[in-house]
Amino acid sequence: QLQLVESGGGLVQPGGSLRLSCAASGFTLDYKMVAWFRQAPGKEREGVSCISKSGASTNYADSVKGRFNISRDNAKNTVDLQMNSLKPEDTAVYYCAATVYYNGCPNPLPQGDMNYWGKGTLVTVSS
């Protein structure tokens, strides 16, 4: 069964850091574009970051540029999102998604074209 599983969420104080991990089973992420999305309470889901199939290209939402970093480890079959200098506005459920339809990272991120989704991991930034 094809699955994506996010982990690493939790409660962190403003200015703190978390590292989210997206693990795949049943398929390899190295042949797919992978993106992170998030959905805050009462808001629509939005794109956060994306990494190309090769890992050579990435993009980030303006709100997280300079603070978040996406990377992939093909040996571990994971894509990670390092989140630094976290703000209360970053509080959301974070989702990992993958697709075979794209090599790179289009703008905007094509939510409707993402083939695989995880169930999400909650990140709460609060003092």
PDB file of C-alpha atoms in Angstrom:
ATOM      1  CA  GLN A   1       0.000   0.000   0.000  1.00  0.00           C
ATOM      2  CA  LEU A   2       1.339   3.426  -0.931  1.00  0.00           C
ATOM      3  CA  GLN A   3       1.693   5.610   2.131  1.00  0.00           C
ATOM      4  CA  LEU A   4       3.182   8.882   3.276  1.00  0.00           C
ATOM      5  CA  VAL A   5       3.668   9.429   6.986  1.00  0.00           C
ATOM      6  CA  GLU A   6       4.653  12.744   8.572  1.00  0.00           C
ATOM      7  CA  SER A   7       6.378  12.968  11.915  1.00  0.00           C
ATOM      8  CA  GLY A   8       8.169  15.509  14.069  1.00  0.00           C
ATOM      9  CA  GLY A   9       5.359  17.864  14.949  1.00  0.00           C
ATOM     10  CA  GLY A  10       4.727  19.119  18.442  1.00  0.00           C
ATOM     11  CA  LEU A  11       4.656  22.139  20.712  1.00  0.00           C
ATOM     12  CA  VAL A  12       7.479  24.640  20.485  1.00  0.00           C
ATOM     13  CA  GLN A  13       8.022  28.167  21.768  1.00  0.00           C
ATOM     14  CA  PRO A  14       8.394  31.087  19.365  1.00  0.00           C
ATOM     15  CA  GLY A  15      11.929  31.192  18.027  1.00  0.00           C
ATOM     16  CA  GLY A  16      12.359  27.465  18.425  1.00  0.00           C
ATOM     17  CA  SER A  17      12.939  24.779  15.835  1.00  0.00           C
ATOM     18  CA  LEU A  18      11.356  21.558  14.671  1.00  0.00           C
ATOM     19  CA  ARG A  19      12.305  19.060  12.015  1.00  0.00           C
ATOM     20  CA  LEU A  20       9.474  17.373  10.169  1.00  0.00           C
ATOM     21  CA  SER A  21      10.015  14.161   8.273  1.00  0.00           C
ATOM     22  CA  CYS A  22       7.985  12.623   5.458  1.00  0.00           C
ATOM     23  CA  ALA A  23       8.530   8.905   5.087  1.00  0.00           C
ATOM     24  CA  ALA A  24       7.251   6.840   2.174  1.00  0.00           C
ATOM     25  CA  SER A  25       6.367   3.182   1.966  1.00  0.00           C
ATOM     26  CA  GLY A  26       5.336   1.268  -1.122  1.00  0.00           C
ATOM     27  CA  PHE A  27       7.157   3.665  -3.449  1.00  0.00           C
ATOM     28  CA  THR A  28      10.312   5.732  -3.611  1.00  0.00           C
ATOM     29  CA  LEU A  29      10.256   9.493  -3.187  1.00  0.00           C
ATOM     30  CA  ASP A  30      13.350   9.986  -5.312  1.00  0.00           C
ATOM     31  CA  TYR A  31      11.218   9.650  -8.456  1.00  0.00           C
ATOM     32  CA  LYS A  32       8.619  12.172  -7.327  1.00  0.00           C
ATOM     33  CA  MET A  33       8.330  15.849  -6.654  1.00  0.00           C
ATOM     34  CA  VAL A  34       7.548  16.305  -2.976  1.00  0.00           C
ATOM     35  CA  ALA A  35       5.952  19.276  -1.285  1.00  0.00           C
ATOM     36  CA  TRP A  36       4.921  20.363   2.181  1.00  0.00           C
ATOM     37  CA  PHE A  37       1.594  22.065   2.752  1.00  0.00           C
ATOM     38  CA  ARG A  38       0.014  23.404   5.897  1.00  0.00           C
ATOM     39  CA  GLN A  39      -3.445  24.285   7.085  1.00  0.00           C
ATOM     40  CA  ALA A  40      -4.042  26.598  10.003  1.00  0.00           C
ATOM     41  CA  PRO A  41      -7.331  26.558  11.915  1.00  0.00           C
ATOM     42  CA  GLY A  42     -10.044  28.252   9.891  1.00  0.00           C
ATOM     43  CA  LYS A  43      -7.806  28.759   6.871  1.00  0.00           C
ATOM     44  CA  GLU A  44      -7.298  27.031   3.548  1.00  0.00           C
ATOM     45  CA  ARG A  45      -4.391  24.723   2.972  1.00  0.00           C
ATOM     46  CA  GLU A  46      -1.376  26.492   1.509  1.00  0.00           C
ATOM     47  CA  GLY A  47       1.901  25.471  -0.017  1.00  0.00           C
ATOM     48  CA  VAL A  48       4.953  25.759   2.219  1.00  0.00           C
ATOM     49  CA  SER A  49       7.860  24.251   0.327  1.00  0.00           C
ATOM     50  CA  CYS A  50       8.712  21.971  -2.555  1.00  0.00           C
ATOM     51  CA  ILE A  51      11.660  19.928  -3.722  1.00  0.00           C
ATOM     52  CA  SER A  52      12.196  18.614  -7.243  1.00  0.00           C
ATOM     53  CA  LYS A  53      12.626  14.960  -8.128  1.00  0.00           C
ATOM     54  CA  SER A  54      16.373  15.335  -8.312  1.00  0.00           C
ATOM     55  CA  GLY A  55      16.581  17.565  -5.274  1.00  0.00           C
ATOM     56  CA  ALA A  56      18.344  20.217  -7.322  1.00  0.00           C
ATOM     57  CA  SER A  57      15.511  22.738  -7.138  1.00  0.00           C
ATOM     58  CA  THR A  58      13.452  23.951  -4.203  1.00  0.00           C
ATOM     59  CA  ASN A  59      10.989  26.696  -3.463  1.00  0.00           C
ATOM     60  CA  TYR A  60       9.438  28.245  -0.388  1.00  0.00           C
ATOM     61  CA  ALA A  61       6.475  30.359   0.486  1.00  0.00           C
ATOM     62  CA  ASP A  62       7.476  33.952   1.142  1.00  0.00           C
ATOM     63  CA  SER A  63       6.337  33.592   4.734  1.00  0.00           C
ATOM     64  CA  VAL A  64       8.931  30.895   5.473  1.00  0.00           C
ATOM     65  CA  LYS A  65      11.870  31.859   3.261  1.00  0.00           C
ATOM     66  CA  GLY A  66      15.084  32.025   5.197  1.00  0.00           C
ATOM     67  CA  ARG A  67      13.603  30.067   8.084  1.00  0.00           C
ATOM     68  CA  PHE A  68      12.634  26.698   6.596  1.00  0.00           C
ATOM     69  CA  ASN A  69      14.740  24.283   4.594  1.00  0.00           C
ATOM     70  CA  ILE A  70      13.541  21.274   2.631  1.00  0.00           C
ATOM     71  CA  SER A  71      15.805  18.347   1.821  1.00  0.00           C
ATOM     72  CA  ARG A  72      15.590  14.769   0.693  1.00  0.00           C
ATOM     73  CA  ASP A  73      17.451  11.645   1.679  1.00  0.00           C
ATOM     74  CA  ASN A  74      16.905   9.009  -0.973  1.00  0.00           C
ATOM     75  CA  ALA A  75      18.752   6.372   1.029  1.00  0.00           C
ATOM     76  CA  LYS A  76      16.205   6.779   3.816  1.00  0.00           C
ATOM     77  CA  ASN A  77      13.333   7.434   1.407  1.00  0.00           C
ATOM     78  CA  THR A  78      12.395  10.600   3.267  1.00  0.00           C
ATOM     79  CA  VAL A  79      11.891  14.303   2.676  1.00  0.00           C
ATOM     80  CA  ASP A  80      12.470  16.576   5.644  1.00  0.00           C
ATOM     81  CA  LEU A  81      11.457  20.110   6.489  1.00  0.00           C
ATOM     82  CA  GLN A  82      13.733  21.908   8.926  1.00  0.00           C
ATOM     83  CA  MET A  83      11.769  24.700  10.573  1.00  0.00           C
ATOM     84  CA  ASN A  84      13.718  27.407  12.385  1.00  0.00           C
ATOM     85  CA  SER A  85      12.793  30.679  14.059  1.00  0.00           C
ATOM     86  CA  LEU A  86       9.235  29.484  14.378  1.00  0.00           C
ATOM     87  CA  LYS A  87       6.460  32.008  14.793  1.00  0.00           C
ATOM     88  CA  PRO A  88       2.932  31.632  16.181  1.00  0.00           C
ATOM     89  CA  GLU A  89       1.700  32.143  12.619  1.00  0.00           C
ATOM     90  CA  ASP A  90       3.388  28.861  11.687  1.00  0.00           C
ATOM     91  CA  THR A  91       0.916  26.938  13.830  1.00  0.00           C
ATOM     92  CA  ALA A  92      -0.847  24.491  11.531  1.00  0.00           C
ATOM     93  CA  VAL A  93      -1.223  20.891  10.506  1.00  0.00           C
ATOM     94  CA  TYR A  94       1.620  20.168   8.119  1.00  0.00           C
ATOM     95  CA  TYR A  95       1.089  17.718   5.272  1.00  0.00           C
ATOM     96  CA  CYS A  96       3.542  15.975   3.015  1.00  0.00           C
ATOM     97  CA  ALA A  97       2.485  15.264  -0.567  1.00  0.00           C
ATOM     98  CA  ALA A  98       4.092  13.753  -3.654  1.00  0.00           C
ATOM     99  CA  THR A  99       3.373  13.614  -7.368  1.00  0.00           C
ATOM    100  CA  VAL A 100       4.722  12.005 -10.519  1.00  0.00           C
ATOM    101  CA  TYR A 101       3.332  14.774 -12.742  1.00  0.00           C
ATOM    102  CA  TYR A 102       6.120  17.263 -12.192  1.00  0.00           C
ATOM    103  CA  ASN A 103       9.876  17.191 -12.170  1.00  0.00           C
ATOM    104  CA  GLY A 104      10.397  20.615 -10.710  1.00  0.00           C
ATOM    105  CA  CYS A 105       8.432  22.865  -8.391  1.00  0.00           C
ATOM    106  CA  PRO A 106       5.744  24.909 -10.140  1.00  0.00           C
ATOM    107  CA  ASN A 107       4.297  28.098  -8.730  1.00  0.00           C
ATOM    108  CA  PRO A 108       1.691  27.854  -7.374  1.00  0.00           C
ATOM    109  CA  LEU A 109       2.056  24.381  -5.964  1.00  0.00           C
ATOM    110  CA  PRO A 110      -0.540  22.146  -7.664  1.00  0.00           C
ATOM    111  CA  GLN A 111      -2.489  20.671  -4.794  1.00  0.00           C
ATOM    112  CA  GLY A 112      -4.886  18.937  -7.157  1.00  0.00           C
ATOM    113  CA  ASP A 113      -2.049  17.149  -8.925  1.00  0.00           C
ATOM    114  CA  MET A 114      -0.455  15.691  -5.830  1.00  0.00           C
ATOM    115  CA  ASN A 115      -1.011  11.942  -6.010  1.00  0.00           C
ATOM    116  CA  TYR A 116      -0.114  10.989  -2.470  1.00  0.00           C
ATOM    117  CA  TRP A 117      -0.831  12.687   0.836  1.00  0.00           C
ATOM    118  CA  GLY A 118       0.037  12.022   4.416  1.00  0.00           C
ATOM    119  CA  LYS A 119      -2.408  12.485   7.261  1.00  0.00           C
ATOM    120  CA  GLY A 120      -0.542  15.464   8.664  1.00  0.00           C
ATOM    121  CA  THR A 121       1.383  16.356  11.788  1.00  0.00           C
ATOM    122  CA  LEU A 122       0.409  19.214  14.088  1.00  0.00           C
ATOM    123  CA  VAL A 123       2.863  22.010  14.777  1.00  0.00           C
ATOM    124  CA  THR A 124       1.930  24.404  17.563  1.00  0.00           C
ATOM    125  CA  VAL A 125       4.068  27.480  18.179  1.00  0.00           C
ATOM    126  CA  SER A 126       3.103  29.116  21.443  1.00  0.00           C
ATOM    127  CA  SER A 127       4.609  30.475  24.630  1.00  0.00           C
TER     128      SER A 127
END
